[in-house]
């Protein structure tokens, strides 16, 4: 497998320009510790960038900011104001905070009245009730975390997965271009080589794609 985005990959993703710009901006990373998740972007052009950034960070393994293990030093959760059944959205998680300080304006932070049952705040910053929480855009500290958690190699591959792209050799037309030697595949790994009904209308099969398996 090669690393770095190829021209064909870029062409494929120009339909998602705002996201791609963000990806290039990150120019990062690797496979998240918990494996990969697929995020759904049904109408990529219509998704607000903050939502996309938020979802991509989830896909990379990040939790909500107010779930941080050290959050009680920074915010108060008003359980009485939370919608019934939504309390678990406010649970704490044993997070690795990667040496970064708590960020009230993280794109991963809930808003002050998220999941409020009565319009009153569900989260309040300690020491400053007027502190704005959350953000519509990714912040510098969000990016620093991604950089610290990941190296600089497989990120393009993984982000293309997160955007919904399959491996190149899974393309529906792959049999015209490659032969899969099923007898040589490790037991249990055959499904990694399955074919998928892909939309190939944007590009030809590309042997050097960052989404193509190596030999
Ligand atoms: Zn979220
Ligand atoms: Zn992959």
Coordinates of C-alpha atoms and ligand atoms in Angstrom, one line a residue:
X1 CA 0.0 0.0 0.0
X2 CA 1.3 3.5 -0.7
X3 CA 0.6 6.5 1.4
X4 CA -0.4 10.0 0.4
X5 CA -3.3 11.0 -1.7
X6 CA -3.0 10.2 -5.4
X7 CA -4.5 12.4 -8.1
X8 CA -7.3 9.8 -8.8
X9 CA -8.2 9.9 -5.1
X10 CA -8.3 13.6 -5.1
X11 CA -10.5 13.7 -8.2
X12 CA -12.8 11.2 -6.6
X13 CA -13.2 13.4 -3.6
X14 CA -13.6 16.8 -5.2
X15 CA -17.3 16.3 -4.9
X16 CA -16.6 16.7 -1.2
X17 CA -14.4 19.7 -1.4
X18 CA -15.0 21.2 2.0
X19 CA -14.3 18.0 3.7
X20 CA -11.2 17.3 1.6
X21 CA -9.8 20.7 2.5
X22 CA -10.2 19.7 6.1
X23 CA -8.5 16.4 5.4
X24 CA -5.5 18.0 3.6
X25 CA -5.4 20.5 6.5
X26 CA -5.0 17.6 8.9
X27 CA -2.5 15.7 6.6
X28 CA -2.2 13.1 9.3
X29 CA -2.7 9.8 10.7
X30 CA -3.4 6.1 11.2
X31 CA -5.9 3.4 12.1
X32 CA -7.8 4.3 15.2
X33 CA -7.2 2.0 18.2
X34 CA -10.8 0.9 18.3
X35 CA -10.9 0.0 14.6
X36 CA -12.8 2.0 12.1
X37 CA -16.3 3.3 11.9
X38 CA -18.2 4.5 8.9
X39 CA -19.9 7.8 9.0
X40 CA -22.8 8.6 6.9
X41 CA -22.7 11.8 4.8
X42 CA -25.8 11.3 2.7
X43 CA -25.6 14.8 1.2
X44 CA -22.0 15.8 1.5
X45 CA -22.5 19.3 0.0
X46 CA -25.2 20.1 2.4
X47 CA -23.6 19.1 5.7
X48 CA -22.3 21.9 7.8
X49 CA -18.6 21.7 8.3
X50 CA -18.7 21.6 12.1
X51 CA -21.0 18.5 11.9
X52 CA -18.6 16.9 9.5
X53 CA -15.6 17.7 11.7
X54 CA -17.4 16.4 14.7
X55 CA -18.3 13.2 13.0
X56 CA -14.9 12.6 11.5
X57 CA -13.3 13.1 15.0
X58 CA -15.7 10.5 16.3
X59 CA -14.7 8.2 13.5
X60 CA -11.1 8.7 14.5
X61 CA -11.9 7.5 18.0
X62 CA -12.5 10.8 19.8
X63 CA -15.1 11.3 22.5
X64 CA -17.1 14.4 23.4
X65 CA -15.1 17.0 25.2
X66 CA -17.5 17.0 28.2
X67 CA -17.0 13.2 28.5
X68 CA -13.3 13.7 29.4
X69 CA -12.1 11.9 32.5
X70 CA -11.1 15.3 34.0
X71 CA -14.3 17.2 33.0
X72 CA -15.6 17.7 36.6
X73 CA -12.8 20.2 37.2
X74 CA -14.1 22.3 34.3
X75 CA -17.9 21.9 34.0
X76 CA -21.0 21.1 36.0
X77 CA -23.6 18.8 34.5
X78 CA -27.1 19.8 35.5
X79 CA -28.8 16.4 35.4
X80 CA -32.1 17.9 36.4
X81 CA -32.3 19.8 33.1
X82 CA -31.5 16.8 30.9
X83 CA -34.2 15.2 28.8
X84 CA -35.4 11.9 30.3
X85 CA -33.4 9.0 28.8
X86 CA -30.5 11.3 27.6
X87 CA -28.4 11.2 30.8
X88 CA -26.0 8.7 29.4
X89 CA -25.0 11.2 26.7
X90 CA -23.3 13.0 29.6
X91 CA -21.4 10.1 31.1
X92 CA -17.7 10.4 31.8
X93 CA -15.3 8.2 29.8
X94 CA -11.7 7.2 30.7
X95 CA -10.1 9.3 28.1
X96 CA -6.5 9.8 27.1
X97 CA -6.3 13.6 27.0
X98 CA -3.0 13.5 25.1
X99 CA -1.5 16.3 27.3
X100 CA -4.1 18.8 26.0
X101 CA -6.0 21.1 28.3
X102 CA -9.8 21.1 28.5
X103 CA -11.2 23.0 25.6
X104 CA -14.6 24.7 26.1
X105 CA -14.8 25.6 22.4
X106 CA -13.9 22.1 21.1
X107 CA -16.0 21.0 18.1
X108 CA -16.5 17.9 20.3
X109 CA -18.0 19.9 23.1
X110 CA -21.8 19.9 23.6
X111 CA -23.6 23.3 23.7
X112 CA -24.8 24.8 26.9
X113 CA -28.4 23.6 26.4
X114 CA -27.7 20.3 24.5
X115 CA -30.4 17.8 25.3
X116 CA -32.2 20.3 27.6
X117 CA -35.7 19.3 28.7
X118 CA -36.6 22.9 29.7
X119 CA -34.3 25.3 27.9
X120 CA -32.1 25.7 30.9
X121 CA -28.4 24.8 30.7
X122 CA -27.4 21.2 30.9
X123 CA -23.7 22.1 31.1
X124 CA -22.1 25.1 32.8
X125 CA -18.5 26.1 32.8
X126 CA -17.1 26.2 36.4
X127 CA -16.1 29.7 37.4
X128 CA -17.7 31.3 34.3
X129 CA -21.4 30.5 33.6
X130 CA -21.2 32.8 30.5
X131 CA -18.5 30.7 28.9
X132 CA -19.7 29.7 25.4
X133 CA -19.5 25.9 24.9
X134 CA -18.9 24.1 21.6
X135 CA -18.0 25.4 18.2
X136 CA -19.3 25.3 14.6
X137 CA -15.7 24.6 13.4
X138 CA -12.8 22.5 14.3
X139 CA -10.4 24.3 16.6
X140 CA -6.6 24.3 16.8
X141 CA -6.6 22.1 19.9
X142 CA -8.8 19.6 18.2
X143 CA -6.3 19.3 15.5
X144 CA -3.4 19.1 17.9
X145 CA -5.0 16.0 19.4
X146 CA -5.4 14.3 16.1
X147 CA -1.8 14.9 15.4
X148 CA -0.6 13.6 18.7
X149 CA -2.7 10.5 18.5
X150 CA -1.8 9.5 15.0
X151 CA 1.3 9.3 12.9
X152 CA 1.4 10.6 9.4
X153 CA 0.8 7.6 7.2
X154 CA -2.5 5.8 6.9
X155 CA -4.7 8.8 7.6
X156 CA -5.7 9.5 4.0
X157 CA -6.7 5.9 3.6
X158 CA -8.7 5.9 6.8
X159 CA -10.4 9.2 6.1
X160 CA -11.5 8.0 2.7
X161 CA -13.1 5.0 4.4
X162 CA -14.7 7.4 6.8
X163 CA -16.1 9.3 3.9
X164 CA -17.6 6.1 2.5
X165 CA -15.0 4.9 0.0
X166 CA -14.2 1.3 -0.3
X167 CA -10.9 -0.4 -1.1
X168 CA -10.0 -0.1 -4.8
X169 CA -9.9 -3.9 -5.2
X170 CA -13.4 -4.1 -3.8
X171 CA -14.8 -2.1 -6.8
X172 CA -17.6 -3.8 -8.6
X173 CA -15.5 -3.8 -11.8
X174 CA -12.3 -5.1 -10.2
X175 CA -12.4 -8.5 -12.0
X176 CA -11.5 -6.8 -15.2
X177 CA -8.3 -5.5 -13.7
X178 CA -7.1 -7.9 -10.9
X179 CA -7.2 -11.5 -10.0
X180 CA -7.8 -12.4 -6.3
X181 CA -5.9 -15.6 -5.3
X182 CA -8.4 -16.8 -2.7
X183 CA -6.3 -19.8 -1.9
X184 CA -3.4 -17.6 -0.6
X185 CA -5.5 -15.5 1.7
X186 CA -5.2 -16.0 5.5
X187 CA -8.1 -18.0 6.9
X188 CA -10.9 -15.7 8.1
X189 CA -9.7 -12.8 6.0
X190 CA -11.5 -13.6 2.8
X191 CA -14.2 -11.0 3.5
X192 CA -11.5 -8.3 3.2
X193 CA -11.4 -9.2 -0.5
X194 CA -15.1 -9.2 -1.2
X195 CA -16.6 -7.2 -4.0
X196 CA -18.9 -4.3 -3.3
X197 CA -21.5 -2.5 -5.5
X198 CA -19.5 0.7 -6.0
X199 CA -20.2 3.8 -8.0
X200 CA -17.2 4.0 -10.2
X201 CA -18.5 6.8 -12.4
X202 CA -15.9 9.3 -11.3
X203 CA -12.7 7.4 -11.9
X204 CA -11.2 4.4 -13.7
X205 CA -9.8 1.5 -11.8
X206 CA -6.5 2.8 -10.3
X207 CA -3.8 0.3 -9.3
X208 CA -1.9 2.9 -7.4
X209 CA -4.8 4.2 -5.4
X210 CA -4.2 4.9 -1.7
X211 CA -7.2 2.6 -1.3
X212 CA -5.6 -0.3 -3.1
X213 CA -4.2 -3.2 -1.1
X214 CA -0.5 -3.9 -1.7
X215 CA 0.8 -7.2 -3.0
Ligands
LIG1 ZN1 -21.0 13.5 18.9
LIG2 ZN1 -8.7 0.0 4.4

